Amino acid sequence: MSRKQQKRTFAIPMNRNAMAEYLNVERSALSRELSYMKRDGVIDYHKNTFRLL
């Protein structure tokens, strides 16, 4: 989405449940990995808006 929109901050058109289903993973595992990436300074997010750091 970042490349497609050519922006470091972008919104995805789905919620966590839909994103987990799209990626074929459990929602809890997806949320955990997003939290790890946020903690490590890779991304920042709020709901469905993400920013690559």
Backbone atoms as SQL, in Angstrom:
CREATE TABLE atoms (id INTEGER PRIMARY KEY, chain TEXT, resi INTEGER, resn TEXT, atom TEXT, x REAL, y REAL, z REAL);
INSERT INTO atoms VALUES
  (1, 'A', 1, 'MET', 'N', 0.832, -1.187, 0.000),
  (2, 'A', 1, 'MET', 'CA', 0.000, 0.000, 0.000),
  (3, 'A', 1, 'MET', 'C', 0.879, 1.253, 0.000),
  (4, 'A', 2, 'SER', 'N', 1.974, 1.208, 0.736),
  (5, 'A', 2, 'SER', 'CA', 2.878, 2.362, 0.784),
  (6, 'A', 2, 'SER', 'C', 3.434, 2.662, -0.598),
  (7, 'A', 3, 'ARG', 'N', 3.878, 1.633, -1.268),
  (8, 'A', 3, 'ARG', 'CA', 4.412, 1.826, -2.635),
  (9, 'A', 3, 'ARG', 'C', 3.317, 2.262, -3.593),
  (10, 'A', 4, 'LYS', 'N', 2.161, 1.655, -3.464),
  (11, 'A', 4, 'LYS', 'CA', 1.052, 1.978, -4.349),
  (12, 'A', 4, 'LYS', 'C', 0.632, 3.440, -4.204),
  (13, 'A', 5, 'GLN', 'N', 0.567, 3.924, -2.962),
  (14, 'A', 5, 'GLN', 'CA', 0.159, 5.301, -2.705),
  (15, 'A', 5, 'GLN', 'C', 1.344, 6.268, -2.719),
  (16, 'A', 6, 'GLN', 'N', 2.557, 5.716, -2.771),
  (17, 'A', 6, 'GLN', 'CA', 3.797, 6.495, -2.760),
  (18, 'A', 6, 'GLN', 'C', 3.850, 7.440, -1.570),
  (19, 'A', 7, 'LYS', 'N', 3.482, 6.900, -0.394),
  (20, 'A', 7, 'LYS', 'CA', 3.510, 7.650, 0.852),
  (21, 'A', 7, 'LYS', 'C', 3.979, 6.736, 1.970),
  (22, 'A', 8, 'ARG', 'N', 4.605, 7.316, 2.978),
  (23, 'A', 8, 'ARG', 'CA', 5.027, 6.533, 4.137),
  (24, 'A', 8, 'ARG', 'C', 3.871, 6.333, 5.113),
  (25, 'A', 9, 'THR', 'N', 2.862, 7.180, 5.039),
  (26, 'A', 9, 'THR', 'CA', 1.664, 7.023, 5.858),
  (27, 'A', 9, 'THR', 'C', 0.509, 6.661, 4.938),
  (28, 'A', 10, 'PHE', 'N', -0.199, 5.612, 5.284),
  (29, 'A', 10, 'PHE', 'CA', -1.263, 5.127, 4.408),
  (30, 'A', 10, 'PHE', 'C', -2.329, 4.416, 5.231),
  (31, 'A', 11, 'ALA', 'N', -3.496, 4.340, 4.672),
  (32, 'A', 11, 'ALA', 'CA', -4.608, 3.622, 5.300),
  (33, 'A', 11, 'ALA', 'C', -4.895, 2.368, 4.489),
  (34, 'A', 12, 'ILE', 'N', -5.235, 1.314, 5.188),
  (35, 'A', 12, 'ILE', 'CA', -5.625, 0.086, 4.497),
  (36, 'A', 12, 'ILE', 'C', -7.144, -0.028, 4.551),
  (37, 'A', 13, 'PRO', 'N', -7.746, -0.598, 3.530),
  (38, 'A', 13, 'PRO', 'CA', -9.219, -0.645, 3.445),
  (39, 'A', 13, 'PRO', 'C', -9.851, -1.832, 4.175),
  (40, 'A', 14, 'MET', 'N', -9.250, -2.259, 5.300),
  (41, 'A', 14, 'MET', 'CA', -9.816, -3.392, 6.037),
  (42, 'A', 14, 'MET', 'C', -9.473, -3.273, 7.515),
  (43, 'A', 15, 'ASN', 'N', -10.242, -3.950, 8.350),
  (44, 'A', 15, 'ASN', 'CA', -9.958, -3.968, 9.778),
  (45, 'A', 15, 'ASN', 'C', -9.006, -5.123, 10.093),
  (46, 'A', 16, 'ARG', 'N', -8.673, -5.285, 11.374),
  (47, 'A', 16, 'ARG', 'CA', -7.718, -6.338, 11.766),
  (48, 'A', 16, 'ARG', 'C', -8.222, -7.736, 11.432),
  (49, 'A', 17, 'ASN', 'N', -9.500, -7.969, 11.653),
  (50, 'A', 17, 'ASN', 'CA', -10.046, -9.295, 11.337),
  (51, 'A', 17, 'ASN', 'C', -9.923, -9.597, 9.853),
  (52, 'A', 18, 'ALA', 'N', -10.271, -8.627, 9.023),
  (53, 'A', 18, 'ALA', 'CA', -10.188, -8.820, 7.572),
  (54, 'A', 18, 'ALA', 'C', -8.737, -8.967, 7.133),
  (55, 'A', 19, 'MET', 'N', -7.833, -8.190, 7.746),
  (56, 'A', 19, 'MET', 'CA', -6.415, -8.291, 7.381),
  (57, 'A', 19, 'MET', 'C', -5.858, -9.656, 7.777),
  (58, 'A', 20, 'ALA', 'N', -6.229, -10.142, 8.940),
  (59, 'A', 20, 'ALA', 'CA', -5.778, -11.465, 9.380),
  (60, 'A', 20, 'ALA', 'C', -6.300, -12.549, 8.445),
  (61, 'A', 21, 'GLU', 'N', -7.542, -12.432, 8.052),
  (62, 'A', 21, 'GLU', 'CA', -8.120, -13.405, 7.118),
  (63, 'A', 21, 'GLU', 'C', -7.403, -13.339, 5.769),
  (64, 'A', 22, 'TYR', 'N', -7.137, -12.135, 5.281),
  (65, 'A', 22, 'TYR', 'CA', -6.430, -11.942, 4.008),
  (66, 'A', 22, 'TYR', 'C', -5.043, -12.577, 4.056),
  (67, 'A', 23, 'LEU', 'N', -4.356, -12.442, 5.196),
  (68, 'A', 23, 'LEU', 'CA', -3.006, -12.991, 5.356),
  (69, 'A', 23, 'LEU', 'C', -3.009, -14.443, 5.827),
  (70, 'A', 24, 'ASN', 'N', -4.200, -14.969, 6.096),
  (71, 'A', 24, 'ASN', 'CA', -4.368, -16.353, 6.550),
  (72, 'A', 24, 'ASN', 'C', -3.617, -16.619, 7.860),
  (73, 'A', 25, 'VAL', 'N', -3.782, -15.691, 8.821),
  (74, 'A', 25, 'VAL', 'CA', -3.210, -15.846, 10.151),
  (75, 'A', 25, 'VAL', 'C', -4.291, -15.527, 11.181),
  (76, 'A', 26, 'GLU', 'N', -4.050, -15.900, 12.425),
  (77, 'A', 26, 'GLU', 'CA', -4.984, -15.559, 13.489),
  (78, 'A', 26, 'GLU', 'C', -4.868, -14.078, 13.808),
  (79, 'A', 27, 'ARG', 'N', -5.987, -13.466, 14.184),
  (80, 'A', 27, 'ARG', 'CA', -5.991, -12.039, 14.493),
  (81, 'A', 27, 'ARG', 'C', -5.059, -11.717, 15.647),
  (82, 'A', 28, 'SER', 'N', -5.027, -12.568, 16.660),
  (83, 'A', 28, 'SER', 'CA', -4.165, -12.327, 17.812),
  (84, 'A', 28, 'SER', 'C', -2.683, -12.349, 17.415),
  (85, 'A', 29, 'ALA', 'N', -2.321, -13.249, 16.520),
  (86, 'A', 29, 'ALA', 'CA', -0.932, -13.319, 16.052),
  (87, 'A', 29, 'ALA', 'C', -0.581, -12.080, 15.234),
  (88, 'A', 30, 'LEU', 'N', -1.502, -11.622, 14.410),
  (89, 'A', 30, 'LEU', 'CA', -1.280, -10.409, 13.624),
  (90, 'A', 30, 'LEU', 'C', -1.086, -9.208, 14.547),
  (91, 'A', 31, 'SER', 'N', -1.952, -9.059, 15.533),
  (92, 'A', 31, 'SER', 'CA', -1.852, -7.944, 16.472),
  (93, 'A', 31, 'SER', 'C', -0.540, -7.999, 17.248),
  (94, 'A', 32, 'ARG', 'N', -0.124, -9.180, 17.635),
  (95, 'A', 32, 'ARG', 'CA', 1.135, -9.351, 18.364),
  (96, 'A', 32, 'ARG', 'C', 2.323, -8.912, 17.507),
  (97, 'A', 33, 'GLU', 'N', 2.355, -9.340, 16.257),
  (98, 'A', 33, 'GLU', 'CA', 3.462, -8.972, 15.374),
  (99, 'A', 33, 'GLU', 'C', 3.465, -7.474, 15.074),
  (100, 'A', 34, 'LEU', 'N', 2.281, -6.879, 14.901),
  (101, 'A', 34, 'LEU', 'CA', 2.213, -5.428, 14.700),
  (102, 'A', 34, 'LEU', 'C', 2.745, -4.695, 15.929),
  (103, 'A', 35, 'SER', 'N', 2.417, -5.190, 17.104),
  (104, 'A', 35, 'SER', 'CA', 2.918, -4.583, 18.342),
  (105, 'A', 35, 'SER', 'C', 4.434, -4.688, 18.431),
  (106, 'A', 36, 'TYR', 'N', 4.989, -5.831, 18.055),
  (107, 'A', 36, 'TYR', 'CA', 6.445, -5.997, 18.051),
  (108, 'A', 36, 'TYR', 'C', 7.104, -5.007, 17.088),
  (109, 'A', 37, 'MET', 'N', 6.521, -4.845, 15.898),
  (110, 'A', 37, 'MET', 'CA', 7.097, -3.916, 14.921),
  (111, 'A', 37, 'MET', 'C', 6.997, -2.473, 15.415),
  (112, 'A', 38, 'LYS', 'N', 5.925, -2.156, 16.109),
  (113, 'A', 38, 'LYS', 'CA', 5.773, -0.811, 16.674),
  (114, 'A', 38, 'LYS', 'C', 6.815, -0.591, 17.770),
  (115, 'A', 39, 'ARG', 'N', 6.970, -1.572, 18.636),
  (116, 'A', 39, 'ARG', 'CA', 7.951, -1.498, 19.721),
  (117, 'A', 39, 'ARG', 'C', 9.375, -1.342, 19.191),
  (118, 'A', 40, 'ASP', 'N', 9.676, -2.021, 18.087),
  (119, 'A', 40, 'ASP', 'CA', 11.018, -1.988, 17.505),
  (120, 'A', 40, 'ASP', 'C', 11.254, -0.771, 16.620),
  (121, 'A', 41, 'GLY', 'N', 10.244, 0.086, 16.456),
  (122, 'A', 41, 'GLY', 'CA', 10.423, 1.309, 15.686),
  (123, 'A', 41, 'GLY', 'C', 10.357, 1.136, 14.181),
  (124, 'A', 42, 'VAL', 'N', 9.730, 0.066, 13.736),
  (125, 'A', 42, 'VAL', 'CA', 9.599, -0.189, 12.298),
  (126, 'A', 42, 'VAL', 'C', 8.376, 0.525, 11.730),
  (127, 'A', 43, 'ILE', 'N', 7.283, 0.469, 12.495),
  (128, 'A', 43, 'ILE', 'CA', 6.032, 1.089, 12.061),
  (129, 'A', 43, 'ILE', 'C', 5.373, 1.806, 13.236),
  (130, 'A', 44, 'ASP', 'N', 4.423, 2.644, 12.912),
  (131, 'A', 44, 'ASP', 'CA', 3.505, 3.209, 13.895),
  (132, 'A', 44, 'ASP', 'C', 2.124, 3.040, 13.278),
  (133, 'A', 45, 'TYR', 'N', 1.105, 2.870, 14.102),
  (134, 'A', 45, 'TYR', 'CA', -0.234, 2.668, 13.555),
  (135, 'A', 45, 'TYR', 'C', -1.290, 3.107, 14.546),
  (136, 'A', 46, 'HIS', 'N', -2.442, 3.389, 14.002),
  (137, 'A', 46, 'HIS', 'CA', -3.653, 3.650, 14.779),
  (138, 'A', 46, 'HIS', 'C', -4.813, 3.147, 13.938),
  (139, 'A', 47, 'LYS', 'N', -5.495, 2.141, 14.457),
  (140, 'A', 47, 'LYS', 'CA', -6.571, 1.469, 13.728),
  (141, 'A', 47, 'LYS', 'C', -6.072, 0.983, 12.376),
  (142, 'A', 48, 'ASN', 'N', -6.571, 1.526, 11.266),
  (143, 'A', 48, 'ASN', 'CA', -6.150, 1.039, 9.954),
  (144, 'A', 48, 'ASN', 'C', -5.215, 2.009, 9.228),
  (145, 'A', 49, 'THR', 'N', -4.634, 2.961, 9.959),
  (146, 'A', 49, 'THR', 'CA', -3.674, 3.899, 9.376),
  (147, 'A', 49, 'THR', 'C', -2.275, 3.519, 9.879),
  (148, 'A', 50, 'PHE', 'N', -1.366, 3.319, 8.946),
  (149, 'A', 50, 'PHE', 'CA', -0.012, 2.904, 9.256),
  (150, 'A', 50, 'PHE', 'C', 0.992, 3.925, 8.766),
  (151, 'A', 51, 'ARG', 'N', 2.120, 4.014, 9.483),
  (152, 'A', 51, 'ARG', 'CA', 3.217, 4.887, 9.066),
  (153, 'A', 51, 'ARG', 'C', 4.505, 4.097, 9.155),
  (154, 'A', 52, 'LEU', 'N', 5.246, 4.050, 8.063),
  (155, 'A', 52, 'LEU', 'CA', 6.544, 3.386, 8.044),
  (156, 'A', 52, 'LEU', 'C', 7.575, 4.357, 8.607),
  (157, 'A', 53, 'LEU', 'N', 8.345, 3.897, 9.584),
  (158, 'A', 53, 'LEU', 'CA', 9.338, 4.761, 10.229),
  (159, 'A', 53, 'LEU', 'C', 10.713, 4.585, 9.625);
